[in-house]
CSV table of C-alpha atoms in Angstrom, one decimal:
chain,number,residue,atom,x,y,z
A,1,UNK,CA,0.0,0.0,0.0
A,2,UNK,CA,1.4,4.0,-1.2
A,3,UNK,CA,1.9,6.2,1.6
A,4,UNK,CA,-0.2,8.4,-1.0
A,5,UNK,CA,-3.1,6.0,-0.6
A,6,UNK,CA,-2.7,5.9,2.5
A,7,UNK,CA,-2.7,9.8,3.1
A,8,UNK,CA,-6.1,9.8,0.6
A,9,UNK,CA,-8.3,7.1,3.2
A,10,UNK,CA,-7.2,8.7,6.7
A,11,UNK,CA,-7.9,12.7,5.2
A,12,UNK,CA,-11.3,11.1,3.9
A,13,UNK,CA,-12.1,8.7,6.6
A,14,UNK,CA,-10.2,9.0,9.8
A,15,UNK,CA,-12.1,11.6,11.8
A,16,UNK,CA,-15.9,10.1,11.4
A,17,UNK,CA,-14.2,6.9,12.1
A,18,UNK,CA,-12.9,7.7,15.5
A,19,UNK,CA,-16.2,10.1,16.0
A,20,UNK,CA,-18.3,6.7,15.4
A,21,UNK,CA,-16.1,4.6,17.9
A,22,UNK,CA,-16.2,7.3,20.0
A,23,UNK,CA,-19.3,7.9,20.2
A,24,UNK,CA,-20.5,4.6,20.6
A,25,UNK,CA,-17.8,3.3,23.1
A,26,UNK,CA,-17.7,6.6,25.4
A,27,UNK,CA,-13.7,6.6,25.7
A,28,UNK,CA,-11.2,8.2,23.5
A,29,UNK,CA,-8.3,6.3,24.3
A,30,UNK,CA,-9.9,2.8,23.7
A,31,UNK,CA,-11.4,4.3,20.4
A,32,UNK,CA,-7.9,5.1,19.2
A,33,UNK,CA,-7.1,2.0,19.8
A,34,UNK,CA,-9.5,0.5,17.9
A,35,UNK,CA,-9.9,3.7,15.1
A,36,UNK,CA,-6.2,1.8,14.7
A,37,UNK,CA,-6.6,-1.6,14.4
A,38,UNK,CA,-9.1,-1.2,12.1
A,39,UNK,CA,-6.9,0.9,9.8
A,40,UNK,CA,-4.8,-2.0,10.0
A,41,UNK,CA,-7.4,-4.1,9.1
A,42,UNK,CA,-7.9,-2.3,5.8
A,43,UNK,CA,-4.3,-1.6,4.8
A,44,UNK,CA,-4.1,-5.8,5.4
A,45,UNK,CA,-7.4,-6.0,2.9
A,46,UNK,CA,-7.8,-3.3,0.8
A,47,UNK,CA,-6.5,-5.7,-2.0
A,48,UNK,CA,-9.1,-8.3,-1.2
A,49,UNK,CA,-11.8,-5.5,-1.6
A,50,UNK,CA,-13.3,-5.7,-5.2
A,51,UNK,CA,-15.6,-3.1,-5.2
A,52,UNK,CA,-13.7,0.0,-4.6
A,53,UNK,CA,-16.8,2.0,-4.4
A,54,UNK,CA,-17.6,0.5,-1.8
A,55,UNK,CA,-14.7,0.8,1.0
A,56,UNK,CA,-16.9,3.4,3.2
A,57,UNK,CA,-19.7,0.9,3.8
A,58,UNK,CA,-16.7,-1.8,4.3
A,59,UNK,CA,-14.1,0.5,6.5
A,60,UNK,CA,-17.8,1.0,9.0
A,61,UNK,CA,-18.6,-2.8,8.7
A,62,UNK,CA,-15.0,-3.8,10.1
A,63,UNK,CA,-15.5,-0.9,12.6
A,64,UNK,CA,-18.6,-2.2,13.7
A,65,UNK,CA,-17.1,-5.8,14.4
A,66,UNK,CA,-14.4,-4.2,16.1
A,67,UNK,CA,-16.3,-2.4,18.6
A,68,UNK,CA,-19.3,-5.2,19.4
A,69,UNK,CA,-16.4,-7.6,19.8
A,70,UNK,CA,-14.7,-5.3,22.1
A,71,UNK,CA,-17.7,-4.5,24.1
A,72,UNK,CA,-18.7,-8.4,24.6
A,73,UNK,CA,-14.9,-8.4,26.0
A,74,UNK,CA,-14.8,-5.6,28.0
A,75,UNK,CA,-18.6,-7.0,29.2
A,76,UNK,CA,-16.4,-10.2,30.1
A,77,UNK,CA,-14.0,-8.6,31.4
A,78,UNK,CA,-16.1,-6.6,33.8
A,79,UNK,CA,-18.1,-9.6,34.9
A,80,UNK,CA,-14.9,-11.3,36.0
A,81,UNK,CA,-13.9,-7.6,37.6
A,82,UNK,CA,-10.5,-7.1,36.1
A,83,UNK,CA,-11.0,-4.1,34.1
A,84,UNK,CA,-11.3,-0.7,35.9
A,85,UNK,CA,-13.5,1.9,34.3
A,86,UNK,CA,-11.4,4.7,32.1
A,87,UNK,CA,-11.0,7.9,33.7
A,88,UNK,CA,-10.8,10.5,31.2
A,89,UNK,CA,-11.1,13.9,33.0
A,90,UNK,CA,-10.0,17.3,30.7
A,91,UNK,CA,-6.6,16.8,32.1
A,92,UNK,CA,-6.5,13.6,30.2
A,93,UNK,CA,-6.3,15.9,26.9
A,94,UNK,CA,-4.4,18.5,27.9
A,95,UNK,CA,-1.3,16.9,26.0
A,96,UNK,CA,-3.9,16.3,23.3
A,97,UNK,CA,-5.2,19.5,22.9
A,98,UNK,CA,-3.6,22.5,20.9
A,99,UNK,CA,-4.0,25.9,20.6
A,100,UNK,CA,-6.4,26.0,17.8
A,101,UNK,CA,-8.8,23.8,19.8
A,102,UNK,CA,-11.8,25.1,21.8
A,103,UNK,CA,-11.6,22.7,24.7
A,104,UNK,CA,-15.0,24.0,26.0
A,105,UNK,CA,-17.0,23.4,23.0
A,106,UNK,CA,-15.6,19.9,22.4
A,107,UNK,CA,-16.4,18.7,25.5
A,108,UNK,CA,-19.5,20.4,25.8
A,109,UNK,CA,-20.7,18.9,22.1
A,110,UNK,CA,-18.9,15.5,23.6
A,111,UNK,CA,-20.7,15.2,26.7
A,112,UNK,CA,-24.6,16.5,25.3
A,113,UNK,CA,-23.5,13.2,23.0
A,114,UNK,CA,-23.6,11.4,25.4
A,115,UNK,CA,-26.2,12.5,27.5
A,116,UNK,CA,-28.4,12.0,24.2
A,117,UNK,CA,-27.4,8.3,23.3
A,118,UNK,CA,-27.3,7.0,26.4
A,119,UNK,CA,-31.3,6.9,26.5
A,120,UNK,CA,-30.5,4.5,23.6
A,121,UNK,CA,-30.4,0.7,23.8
A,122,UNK,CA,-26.8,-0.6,22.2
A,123,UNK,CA,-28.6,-1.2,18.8
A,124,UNK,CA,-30.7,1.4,18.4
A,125,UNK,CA,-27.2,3.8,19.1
A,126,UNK,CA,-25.1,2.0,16.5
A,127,UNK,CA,-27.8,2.5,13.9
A,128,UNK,CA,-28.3,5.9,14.6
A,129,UNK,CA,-24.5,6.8,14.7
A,130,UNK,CA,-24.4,4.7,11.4
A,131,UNK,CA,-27.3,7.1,10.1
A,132,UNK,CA,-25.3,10.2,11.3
A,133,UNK,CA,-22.9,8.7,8.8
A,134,UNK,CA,-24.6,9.2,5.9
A,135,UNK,CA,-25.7,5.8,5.5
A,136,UNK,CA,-28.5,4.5,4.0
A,137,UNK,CA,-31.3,1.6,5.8
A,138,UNK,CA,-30.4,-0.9,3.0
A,139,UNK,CA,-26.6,-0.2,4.0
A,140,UNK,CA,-27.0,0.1,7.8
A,141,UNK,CA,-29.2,-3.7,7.4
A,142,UNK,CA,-25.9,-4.8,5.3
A,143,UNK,CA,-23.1,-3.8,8.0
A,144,UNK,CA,-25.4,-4.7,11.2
A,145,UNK,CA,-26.4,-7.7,9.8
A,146,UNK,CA,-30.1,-7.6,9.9
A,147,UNK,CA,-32.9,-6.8,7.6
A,148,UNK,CA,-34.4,-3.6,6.8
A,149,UNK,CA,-37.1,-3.2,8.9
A,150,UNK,CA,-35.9,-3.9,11.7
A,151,UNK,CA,-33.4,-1.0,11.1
A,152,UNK,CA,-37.0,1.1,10.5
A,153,UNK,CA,-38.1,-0.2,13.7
A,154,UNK,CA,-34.9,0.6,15.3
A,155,UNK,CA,-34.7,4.3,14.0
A,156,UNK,CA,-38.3,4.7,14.8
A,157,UNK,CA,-37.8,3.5,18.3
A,158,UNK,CA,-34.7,6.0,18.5
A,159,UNK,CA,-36.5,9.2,17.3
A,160,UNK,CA,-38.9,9.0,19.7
A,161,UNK,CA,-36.5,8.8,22.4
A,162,UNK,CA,-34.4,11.1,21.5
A,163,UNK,CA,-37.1,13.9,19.2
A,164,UNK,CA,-36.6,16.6,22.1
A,165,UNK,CA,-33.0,16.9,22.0
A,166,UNK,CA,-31.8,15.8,18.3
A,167,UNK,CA,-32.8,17.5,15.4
A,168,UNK,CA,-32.8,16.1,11.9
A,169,UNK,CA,-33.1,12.5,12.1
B,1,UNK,CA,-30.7,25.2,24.9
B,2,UNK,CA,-29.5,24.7,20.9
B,3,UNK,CA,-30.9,21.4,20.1
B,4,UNK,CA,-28.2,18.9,18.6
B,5,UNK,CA,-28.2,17.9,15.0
B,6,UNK,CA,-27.7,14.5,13.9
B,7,UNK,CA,-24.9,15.9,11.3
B,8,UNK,CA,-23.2,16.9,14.7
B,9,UNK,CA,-22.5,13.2,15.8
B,10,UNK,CA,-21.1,12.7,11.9
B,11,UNK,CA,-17.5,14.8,12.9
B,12,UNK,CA,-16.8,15.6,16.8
B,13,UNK,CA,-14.1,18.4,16.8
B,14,UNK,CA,-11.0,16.4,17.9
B,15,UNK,CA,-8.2,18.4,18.0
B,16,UNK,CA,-5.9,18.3,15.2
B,17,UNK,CA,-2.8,17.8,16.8
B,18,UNK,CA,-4.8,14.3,17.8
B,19,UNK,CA,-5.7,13.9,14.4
B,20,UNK,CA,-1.5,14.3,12.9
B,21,UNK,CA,0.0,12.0,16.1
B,22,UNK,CA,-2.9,9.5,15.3
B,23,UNK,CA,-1.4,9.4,11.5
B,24,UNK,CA,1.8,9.4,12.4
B,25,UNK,CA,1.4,6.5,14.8
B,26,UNK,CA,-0.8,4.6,12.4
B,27,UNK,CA,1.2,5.0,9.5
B,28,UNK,CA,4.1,3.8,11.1
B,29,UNK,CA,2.0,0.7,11.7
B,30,UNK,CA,1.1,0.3,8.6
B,31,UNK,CA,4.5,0.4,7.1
B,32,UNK,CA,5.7,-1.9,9.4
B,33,UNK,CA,3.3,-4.7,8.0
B,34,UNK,CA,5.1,-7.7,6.8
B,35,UNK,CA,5.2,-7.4,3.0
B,36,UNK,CA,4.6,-10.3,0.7
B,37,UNK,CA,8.2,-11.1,-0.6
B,38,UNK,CA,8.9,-13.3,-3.5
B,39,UNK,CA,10.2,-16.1,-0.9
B,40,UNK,CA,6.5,-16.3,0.0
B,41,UNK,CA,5.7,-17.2,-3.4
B,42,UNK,CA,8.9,-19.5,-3.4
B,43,UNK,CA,8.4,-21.5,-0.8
B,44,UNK,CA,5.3,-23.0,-1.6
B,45,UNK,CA,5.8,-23.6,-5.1
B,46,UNK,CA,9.1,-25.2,-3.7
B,47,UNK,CA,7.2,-27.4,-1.6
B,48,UNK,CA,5.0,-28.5,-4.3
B,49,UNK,CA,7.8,-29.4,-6.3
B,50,UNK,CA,9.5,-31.2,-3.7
B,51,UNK,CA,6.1,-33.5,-2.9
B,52,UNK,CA,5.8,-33.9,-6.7
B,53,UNK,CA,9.6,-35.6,-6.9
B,54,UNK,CA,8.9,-37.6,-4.3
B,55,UNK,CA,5.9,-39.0,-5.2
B,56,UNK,CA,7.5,-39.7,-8.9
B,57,UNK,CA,10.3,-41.3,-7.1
B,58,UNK,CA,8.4,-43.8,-5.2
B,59,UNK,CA,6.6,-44.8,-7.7
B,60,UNK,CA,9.3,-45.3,-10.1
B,61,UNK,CA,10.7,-47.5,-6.8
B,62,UNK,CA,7.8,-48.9,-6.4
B,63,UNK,CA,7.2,-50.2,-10.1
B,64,UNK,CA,10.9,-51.3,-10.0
B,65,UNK,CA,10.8,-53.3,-7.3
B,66,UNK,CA,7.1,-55.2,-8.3
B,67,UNK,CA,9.1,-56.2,-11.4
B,68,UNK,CA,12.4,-57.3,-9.5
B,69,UNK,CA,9.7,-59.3,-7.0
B,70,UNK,CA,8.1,-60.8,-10.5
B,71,UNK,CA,11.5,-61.7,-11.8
B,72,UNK,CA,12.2,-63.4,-8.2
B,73,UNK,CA,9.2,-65.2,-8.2
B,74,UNK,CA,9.7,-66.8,-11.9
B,75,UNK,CA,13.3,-67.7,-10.8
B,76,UNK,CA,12.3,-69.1,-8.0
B,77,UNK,CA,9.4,-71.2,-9.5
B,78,UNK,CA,11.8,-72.3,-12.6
B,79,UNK,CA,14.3,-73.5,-9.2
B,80,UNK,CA,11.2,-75.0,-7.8
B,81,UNK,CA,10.5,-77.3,-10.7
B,82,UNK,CA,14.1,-78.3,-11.5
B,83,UNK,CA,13.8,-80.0,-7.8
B,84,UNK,CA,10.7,-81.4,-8.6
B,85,UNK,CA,12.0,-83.0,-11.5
B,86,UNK,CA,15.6,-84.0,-9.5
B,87,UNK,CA,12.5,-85.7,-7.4
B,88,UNK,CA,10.8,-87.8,-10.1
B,89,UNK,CA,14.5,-88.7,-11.7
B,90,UNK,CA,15.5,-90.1,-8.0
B,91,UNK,CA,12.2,-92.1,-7.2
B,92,UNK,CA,12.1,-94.0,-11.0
B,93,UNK,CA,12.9,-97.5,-10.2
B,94,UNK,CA,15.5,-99.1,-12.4
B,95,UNK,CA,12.4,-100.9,-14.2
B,96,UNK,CA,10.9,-97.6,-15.3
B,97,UNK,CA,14.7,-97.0,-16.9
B,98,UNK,CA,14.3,-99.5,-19.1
């Protein structure tokens, strides 16, 4: 794989990538973690891909296995008490954070996030960060692995919830 | 209080100083992936080979020694029979000479 390539799928994919892990998994260092492994995964596959015009809908599909199977192991994990859970406080970022970032508004957008899709079940939050992605019910069925109406049912479900406090959906 | 948008969970605002070490790290990962060399091609085609001589060999063996064993066997039946007939000439009775 070209460095050039390379350059061209992190500038173009990179940041909603790590938004959608983070989003969904509530800790930035664990997302970066995973944001990486599966950018591994796709420099080890990209050549195995056949329909180029496709990689978006496949770089989210191998997100989304990454970060249900991490969940069911850090589920495990908690259940058998050997994980601790992440504390991520401002001070966390401050070696993270430069100049040119408003530290305010990025944890004040982070946090009303998270206030939002935690009145979400786990499936109903993965299909609507998926939706926040641009994709559409046919794709979301394809990635999740389930059929189309249940996604309807899903984002139905989810808009109800959340109608008072998201806009757009 | 400004409702959210859904476009809003799309791109959170990471900093980009995140964004460049996160390249940099990842990158560096991804250059360090093992390449496929041509000794990854090699050694399985080597392998191949090698099976494939073998098995030509053995049978070549094999054929070779079935005819050897066939060769054995008519040698030994041609040795059987000259005793049987050393037999016969030993148990004629002078009357069956004449």
């Amino acid at each position: 794989m070209e460095e050039e390539l390379f350059n061209n799928i992190f500038s173009s994919y990179y940041k909603s990538l790590l938004s959608f892990i983070y989003n969904y998994i509530g800790s930035i260092e664990e997302a970066r973690d995973i944001a990486q492994e599966v950018f591994l995964a796709i420099f080890k596959n990209y050549e195995k891909l056949k329909n180029k015009e496709k990689l978006k809908s496949w770089i989210f599909k191998i997100a989304t296995n990454k970060v249900i199977s991490f969940l069911r192991w850090k589920r495990i994990r908690k259940i058998l008490s050997l994980d601790n859970p992440p504390q991520e406080t401002k001070d966390y970022f401050k070696n993270l954070i430069d100049n040119s970032t408003n530290i305010e508004h990025f944890f004040f957008k982070t946090e009303e996030i998270k206030r939002i899709l935690n009145k979400l079940t786990e499936k109903e939050k993965l299909i609507i960060l998926l939706r926040a992605q641009g994709f559409e019910i046919k794709e979301i069925a394809s990635i999740i692995g389930i059929n189309s109406s249940t996604v309807k049912v899903h984002i139905f479900n989810a808009r109800n919830k959340i109608k008072d406090d998201l806009e757009g959906l | 209080m400004k409702k959210l948008k859904i476009e809003d969970l799309k791109e959170l605002p990471f900093p980009e100083k995140l964004i460049n070490y996160e390249r940099q790290r990842i990158l560096k990962k991804v250059q360090s992936l093992p390449k496929r060399s041509m000794l990854s091609y090699l050694i399985p085609a080597l392998s191949i080979s090698a099976i494939i001589f073998i098995l030509v060999i053995n049978t070549t063996k094999n054929k070779n020694i079935k005819e050897t064993q066939i060769y054995n066997n008519i040698y030994f039946y041609q040795f059987m029979d000259m005793f049987e007939y050393m037999d016969v000439l030993e148990n004629l009775n002078e009357e069956d000479l004449k």
